[in-house]
Amino acid sequence: MEIAKAFGIVLKKYRTNKGFSQEKLALMCNLDRTYIGLLERAQRQPSLTTIFKICKVLEVRPSEFINEIENIIHQHKK
Amino acid sequence: MEIAKAFGIVLKKYRTNKGFSQEKLALMCNLDRTYIGLLERAQRQPSLTTIFKICKVLEVRPSEFINEIENIIHQHKK
DNA sequence: CACCACCGATGACTATAGTCGGTCGAAGCT
DNA sequence: AGCTTCGACCGACTATAGTCATCGGTGGTG
């Protein structure tokens, strides 16, 4: 389980929990529609500021978001 | 207070606490010597995997690292 | 059927992350 | 006076983040 994959899983989880489409989330984050899709499919690695942008819109603390990524990685390590 | 600046502050704090030079940290992370300096001077934004690489070497959970960034940002907001 | 919202995917592009090799100055030590 | 370690800084490079326009597929609904 790589980091990008874990990020994509957590991103999709928070996005769908909010009921946002990829396009709506992208608009709210000032990001491109296709880029959100790329992130969820683990074909891009976000930068620090992009993580903060997305977390703000999804109303989750970045540290909590990252914490979930760590959990997924560790739980897949064995 | 921008995100990159807060990241630089936290990075330098953890690095010096470990007693590492920029160059030694870079070697241990498989990153470039000058790049660590750029991060500390807030002239670069790390990607997600770079954050995880650095945190592993500094023996800190990424979520804890990010949490400190959030604290610095919020405390400088007013 | 047609239309719609949503998403996957692609190619080409611009902006920036990250590398490499080097110079420089400050501080410490002999 | 040298020598060394550290970090700031530079110019030029390669790799990748992030944008944009577009096409296609799927599932729902009138």
mmCIF file of C-alpha atoms (C1' of nucleotides) in Angstrom:
data_model
loop_
_atom_site.group_PDB
_atom_site.id
_atom_site.type_symbol
_atom_site.label_atom_id
_atom_site.label_comp_id
_atom_site.label_asym_id
_atom_site.label_seq_id
_atom_site.Cartn_x
_atom_site.Cartn_y
_atom_site.Cartn_z
ATOM 1 C CA MET A 1 0.000 0.000 0.000
ATOM 2 C CA GLU A 2 1.624 3.170 -1.158
ATOM 3 C CA ILE A 3 0.980 6.624 0.222
ATOM 4 C CA ALA A 4 -0.787 7.942 -2.870
ATOM 5 C CA LYS A 5 -3.236 5.053 -2.821
ATOM 6 C CA ALA A 6 -4.061 5.612 0.837
ATOM 7 C CA PHE A 7 -4.542 9.305 0.144
ATOM 8 C CA GLY A 8 -6.949 8.534 -2.682
ATOM 9 C CA ILE A 9 -9.018 6.253 -0.472
ATOM 10 C CA VAL A 10 -9.305 8.817 2.325
ATOM 11 C CA LEU A 11 -10.054 11.625 -0.126
ATOM 12 C CA LYS A 12 -12.865 9.697 -1.779
ATOM 13 C CA LYS A 13 -14.289 8.744 1.603
ATOM 14 C CA TYR A 14 -14.491 12.358 2.817
ATOM 15 C CA ARG A 15 -15.742 13.653 -0.525
ATOM 16 C CA THR A 16 -18.585 11.163 -0.804
ATOM 17 C CA ASN A 17 -19.471 11.663 2.861
ATOM 18 C CA LYS A 18 -20.041 15.316 2.010
ATOM 19 C CA GLY A 19 -22.052 14.341 -1.045
ATOM 20 C CA PHE A 20 -19.746 16.271 -3.376
ATOM 21 C CA SER A 21 -19.017 15.284 -6.956
ATOM 22 C CA GLN A 22 -15.381 15.435 -8.054
ATOM 23 C CA GLU A 23 -16.258 18.522 -10.066
ATOM 24 C CA LYS A 24 -17.952 20.342 -7.204
ATOM 25 C CA LEU A 25 -15.071 19.617 -4.855
ATOM 26 C CA ALA A 26 -12.611 20.817 -7.486
ATOM 27 C CA LEU A 27 -14.499 24.088 -7.929
ATOM 28 C CA MET A 28 -14.613 24.700 -4.175
ATOM 29 C CA CYS A 29 -10.872 24.005 -3.880
ATOM 30 C CA ASN A 30 -9.891 26.031 -6.944
ATOM 31 C CA LEU A 31 -8.479 22.892 -8.475
ATOM 32 C CA ASP A 32 -9.094 21.141 -11.761
ATOM 33 C CA ARG A 33 -11.900 18.599 -12.091
ATOM 34 C CA THR A 34 -9.652 15.925 -13.609
ATOM 35 C CA TYR A 35 -7.011 16.448 -10.953
ATOM 36 C CA ILE A 36 -9.322 15.309 -8.157
ATOM 37 C CA GLY A 37 -9.948 12.163 -10.179
ATOM 38 C CA LEU A 38 -6.209 11.670 -10.620
ATOM 39 C CA LEU A 39 -5.687 11.999 -6.869
ATOM 40 C CA GLU A 40 -8.397 9.462 -6.083
ATOM 41 C CA ARG A 41 -6.910 7.033 -8.591
ATOM 42 C CA ALA A 42 -3.458 7.593 -7.007
ATOM 43 C CA GLN A 43 -1.921 8.928 -10.189
ATOM 44 C CA ARG A 44 -0.788 12.182 -8.553
ATOM 45 C CA GLN A 45 0.840 13.145 -5.237
ATOM 46 C CA PRO A 46 -0.574 16.321 -3.709
ATOM 47 C CA SER A 47 1.673 19.038 -2.340
ATOM 48 C CA LEU A 48 1.339 20.293 1.223
ATOM 49 C CA THR A 49 -0.736 23.340 0.289
ATOM 50 C CA THR A 50 -3.040 21.247 -1.882
ATOM 51 C CA ILE A 51 -3.683 18.961 1.082
ATOM 52 C CA PHE A 52 -4.576 21.967 3.225
ATOM 53 C CA LYS A 53 -6.858 23.411 0.506
ATOM 54 C CA ILE A 54 -8.787 20.177 0.165
ATOM 55 C CA CYS A 55 -9.060 19.581 3.911
ATOM 56 C CA LYS A 56 -10.455 23.062 4.436
ATOM 57 C CA VAL A 57 -13.258 22.446 1.951
ATOM 58 C CA LEU A 58 -13.951 18.990 3.370
ATOM 59 C CA GLU A 59 -13.985 20.456 6.887
ATOM 60 C CA VAL A 60 -11.424 18.064 8.332
ATOM 61 C CA ARG A 61 -8.181 18.884 10.101
ATOM 62 C CA PRO A 62 -5.191 18.028 7.874
ATOM 63 C CA SER A 63 -3.591 16.194 10.797
ATOM 64 C CA GLU A 64 -6.697 14.016 11.137
ATOM 65 C CA PHE A 65 -6.687 13.382 7.387
ATOM 66 C CA ILE A 66 -3.027 12.354 7.508
ATOM 67 C CA ASN A 67 -3.685 10.229 10.555
ATOM 68 C CA GLU A 68 -6.178 8.159 8.578
ATOM 69 C CA ILE A 69 -3.610 7.722 5.825
ATOM 70 C CA GLU A 70 -1.126 6.398 8.368
ATOM 71 C CA ASN A 71 -3.718 3.976 9.707
ATOM 72 C CA ILE A 72 -4.455 2.566 6.263
ATOM 73 C CA ILE A 73 -0.771 2.150 5.496
ATOM 74 C CA HIS A 74 0.002 0.389 8.761
ATOM 75 C CA GLN A 75 -3.024 -1.833 8.537
ATOM 76 C CA HIS A 76 -1.960 -2.985 5.056
ATOM 77 C CA LYS A 77 1.655 -3.544 6.053
ATOM 78 C CA LYS A 78 1.159 -7.159 6.966
ATOM 79 C CA MET B 1 1.812 32.944 8.064
ATOM 80 C CA GLU B 2 1.819 30.703 5.050
ATOM 81 C CA ILE B 3 1.938 26.937 5.113
ATOM 82 C CA ALA B 4 5.433 26.627 3.679
ATOM 83 C CA LYS B 5 6.830 28.908 6.355
ATOM 84 C CA ALA B 6 5.196 26.907 9.133
ATOM 85 C CA PHE B 7 6.543 23.708 7.593
ATOM 86 C CA GLY B 8 10.057 25.152 7.523
ATOM 87 C CA ILE B 9 9.872 26.104 11.182
ATOM 88 C CA VAL B 10 8.674 22.676 12.268
ATOM 89 C CA LEU B 11 11.212 20.895 10.066
ATOM 90 C CA LYS B 12 14.122 22.891 11.470
ATOM 91 C CA LYS B 13 12.912 22.285 15.005
ATOM 92 C CA TYR B 14 12.809 18.500 14.590
ATOM 93 C CA ARG B 15 16.079 18.394 12.652
ATOM 94 C CA THR B 16 18.050 20.372 15.210
ATOM 95 C CA ASN B 17 16.458 18.418 18.051
ATOM 96 C CA LYS B 18 17.958 15.304 16.463
ATOM 97 C CA GLY B 19 21.311 17.065 16.070
ATOM 98 C CA PHE B 20 21.329 16.492 12.307
ATOM 99 C CA SER B 21 22.887 18.859 9.786
ATOM 100 C CA GLN B 22 20.847 19.637 6.668
ATOM 101 C CA GLU B 23 23.219 17.459 4.689
ATOM 102 C CA LYS B 24 22.981 14.476 7.038
ATOM 103 C CA LEU B 25 19.193 14.648 7.069
ATOM 104 C CA ALA B 26 19.162 14.868 3.280
ATOM 105 C CA LEU B 27 21.333 11.770 2.960
ATOM 106 C CA MET B 28 19.139 9.800 5.349
ATOM 107 C CA CYS B 29 15.999 10.830 3.437
ATOM 108 C CA ASN B 30 17.481 10.239 -0.024
ATOM 109 C CA LEU B 31 16.918 13.895 -0.791
ATOM 110 C CA ASP B 32 19.241 16.585 -2.043
ATOM 111 C CA ARG B 33 21.392 18.610 0.336
ATOM 112 C CA THR B 34 20.159 21.959 -0.954
ATOM 113 C CA TYR B 35 16.522 20.900 -0.967
ATOM 114 C CA ILE B 36 16.330 20.609 2.821
ATOM 115 C CA GLY B 37 17.630 24.165 3.020
ATOM 116 C CA LEU B 38 15.030 25.302 0.517
ATOM 117 C CA LEU B 39 12.269 23.696 2.583
ATOM 118 C CA GLU B 40 13.462 25.346 5.785
ATOM 119 C CA ARG B 41 13.591 28.713 4.045
ATOM 120 C CA ALA B 42 10.050 28.109 2.729
ATOM 121 C CA GLN B 43 11.114 28.269 -0.901
ATOM 122 C CA ARG B 44 9.671 24.863 -1.717
ATOM 123 C CA GLN B 45 6.452 22.979 -0.866
ATOM 124 C CA PRO B 46 6.997 19.294 -0.130
ATOM 125 C CA SER B 47 4.805 16.616 -1.674
ATOM 126 C CA LEU B 48 2.979 14.077 0.464
ATOM 127 C CA THR B 49 5.578 11.341 0.013
ATOM 128 C CA THR B 50 8.411 13.736 0.801
ATOM 129 C CA ILE B 51 6.679 14.629 4.082
ATOM 130 C CA PHE B 52 6.416 10.940 4.962
ATOM 131 C CA LYS B 53 10.086 10.326 4.043
ATOM 132 C CA ILE B 54 11.308 13.145 6.255
ATOM 133 C CA CYS B 55 9.027 12.241 9.163
ATOM 134 C CA LYS B 56 10.247 8.654 9.120
ATOM 135 C CA VAL B 57 13.870 9.749 9.457
ATOM 136 C CA LEU B 58 12.993 12.290 12.149
ATOM 137 C CA GLU B 59 10.998 9.621 13.983
ATOM 138 C CA VAL B 60 7.781 11.628 14.227
ATOM 139 C CA ARG B 61 4.315 10.684 13.033
ATOM 140 C CA PRO B 62 3.344 12.729 9.958
ATOM 141 C CA SER B 63 0.015 13.543 11.584
ATOM 142 C CA GLU B 64 1.828 14.960 14.608
ATOM 143 C CA PHE B 65 4.128 16.960 12.320
ATOM 144 C CA ILE B 66 1.127 18.366 10.445
ATOM 145 C CA ASN B 67 -0.624 19.088 13.715
ATOM 146 C CA GLU B 68 2.231 21.369 14.748
ATOM 147 C CA ILE B 69 1.984 23.163 11.417
ATOM 148 C CA GLU B 70 -1.708 23.789 12.029
ATOM 149 C CA ASN B 71 -0.963 25.137 15.493
ATOM 150 C CA ILE B 72 1.604 27.616 14.178
ATOM 151 C CA ILE B 73 -0.752 28.801 11.454
ATOM 152 C CA HIS B 74 -3.690 29.293 13.802
ATOM 153 C CA GLN B 75 -1.624 30.988 16.427
ATOM 154 C CA HIS B 76 -0.356 33.495 13.840
ATOM 155 C CA LYS B 77 -3.796 34.132 12.365
ATOM 156 C CA LYS B 78 -4.665 37.039 14.614
ATOM 157 C "C1'" DC C 1 -35.346 7.155 -27.388
ATOM 158 C "C1'" DA C 2 -32.962 11.674 -25.598
ATOM 159 C "C1'" DC C 3 -30.928 14.128 -21.965
ATOM 160 C "C1'" DC C 4 -28.370 14.584 -17.820
ATOM 161 C "C1'" DA C 5 -24.867 14.108 -14.015
ATOM 162 C "C1'" DC C 6 -20.907 11.888 -12.937
ATOM 163 C "C1'" DC C 7 -16.546 9.891 -13.721
ATOM 164 C "C1'" DG C 8 -12.427 7.677 -16.416
ATOM 165 C "C1'" DA C 9 -9.099 8.708 -19.536
ATOM 166 C "C1'" DT C 10 -5.935 11.076 -22.894
ATOM 167 C "C1'" DG C 11 -2.551 14.545 -24.977
ATOM 168 C "C1'" DA C 12 -0.482 18.723 -24.559
ATOM 169 C "C1'" DC C 13 0.597 22.204 -21.952
ATOM 170 C "C1'" DT C 14 2.614 25.451 -17.734
ATOM 171 C "C1'" DA C 15 4.224 25.690 -13.041
ATOM 172 C "C1'" DT C 16 6.824 23.919 -9.548
ATOM 173 C "C1'" DA C 17 9.204 20.034 -6.967
ATOM 174 C "C1'" DG C 18 13.525 18.093 -6.489
ATOM 175 C "C1'" DT C 19 18.628 17.336 -8.316
ATOM 176 C "C1'" DC C 20 23.331 18.611 -9.207
ATOM 177 C "C1'" DG C 21 27.597 21.224 -8.986
ATOM 178 C "C1'" DG C 22 29.423 24.997 -7.410
ATOM 179 C "C1'" DT C 23 30.617 29.662 -4.689
ATOM 180 C "C1'" DC C 24 30.481 32.189 -0.570
ATOM 181 C "C1'" DG C 25 30.621 33.755 4.407
ATOM 182 C "C1'" DA C 26 30.415 32.784 9.395
ATOM 183 C "C1'" DA C 27 32.022 30.294 13.193
ATOM 184 C "C1'" DG C 28 35.013 27.071 15.415
ATOM 185 C "C1'" DC C 29 39.428 24.830 16.016
ATOM 186 C "C1'" DT C 30 44.757 24.124 15.474
ATOM 187 C "C1'" DA D 1 47.580 32.070 9.106
ATOM 188 C "C1'" DG D 2 45.272 27.909 7.516
ATOM 189 C "C1'" DC D 3 41.357 23.785 7.702
ATOM 190 C "C1'" DT D 4 36.557 22.186 8.516
ATOM 191 C "C1'" DT D 5 31.536 22.234 9.126
ATOM 192 C "C1'" DC D 6 27.508 24.331 8.336
ATOM 193 C "C1'" DG D 7 24.137 26.765 5.829
ATOM 194 C "C1'" DA D 8 22.675 30.480 2.351
ATOM 195 C "C1'" DC D 9 22.493 31.080 -2.364
ATOM 196 C "C1'" DC D 10 22.921 30.461 -7.386
ATOM 197 C "C1'" DG D 11 22.067 28.607 -12.409
ATOM 198 C "C1'" DA D 12 20.668 25.023 -14.970
ATOM 199 C "C1'" DC D 13 18.754 20.888 -15.294
ATOM 200 C "C1'" DT D 14 14.970 16.670 -14.966
ATOM 201 C "C1'" DA D 15 10.770 14.909 -12.956
ATOM 202 C "C1'" DT D 16 6.295 15.590 -11.620
ATOM 203 C "C1'" DA D 17 2.253 18.504 -9.980
ATOM 204 C "C1'" DG D 18 -1.586 20.749 -11.686
ATOM 205 C "C1'" DT D 19 -4.369 22.846 -15.886
ATOM 206 C "C1'" DC D 20 -7.186 22.625 -19.961
ATOM 207 C "C1'" DA D 21 -10.009 20.882 -23.755
ATOM 208 C "C1'" DT D 22 -11.992 16.941 -25.186
ATOM 209 C "C1'" DC D 23 -13.897 12.270 -25.847
ATOM 210 C "C1'" DG D 24 -16.287 8.267 -24.152
ATOM 211 C "C1'" DG D 25 -18.949 5.289 -20.952
ATOM 212 C "C1'" DT D 26 -22.488 4.358 -17.420
ATOM 213 C "C1'" DG D 27 -26.649 4.857 -14.919
ATOM 214 C "C1'" DG D 28 -30.761 7.334 -14.025
ATOM 215 C "C1'" DT D 29 -34.909 9.764 -15.473
ATOM 216 C "C1'" DG D 30 -38.566 11.851 -18.516
#
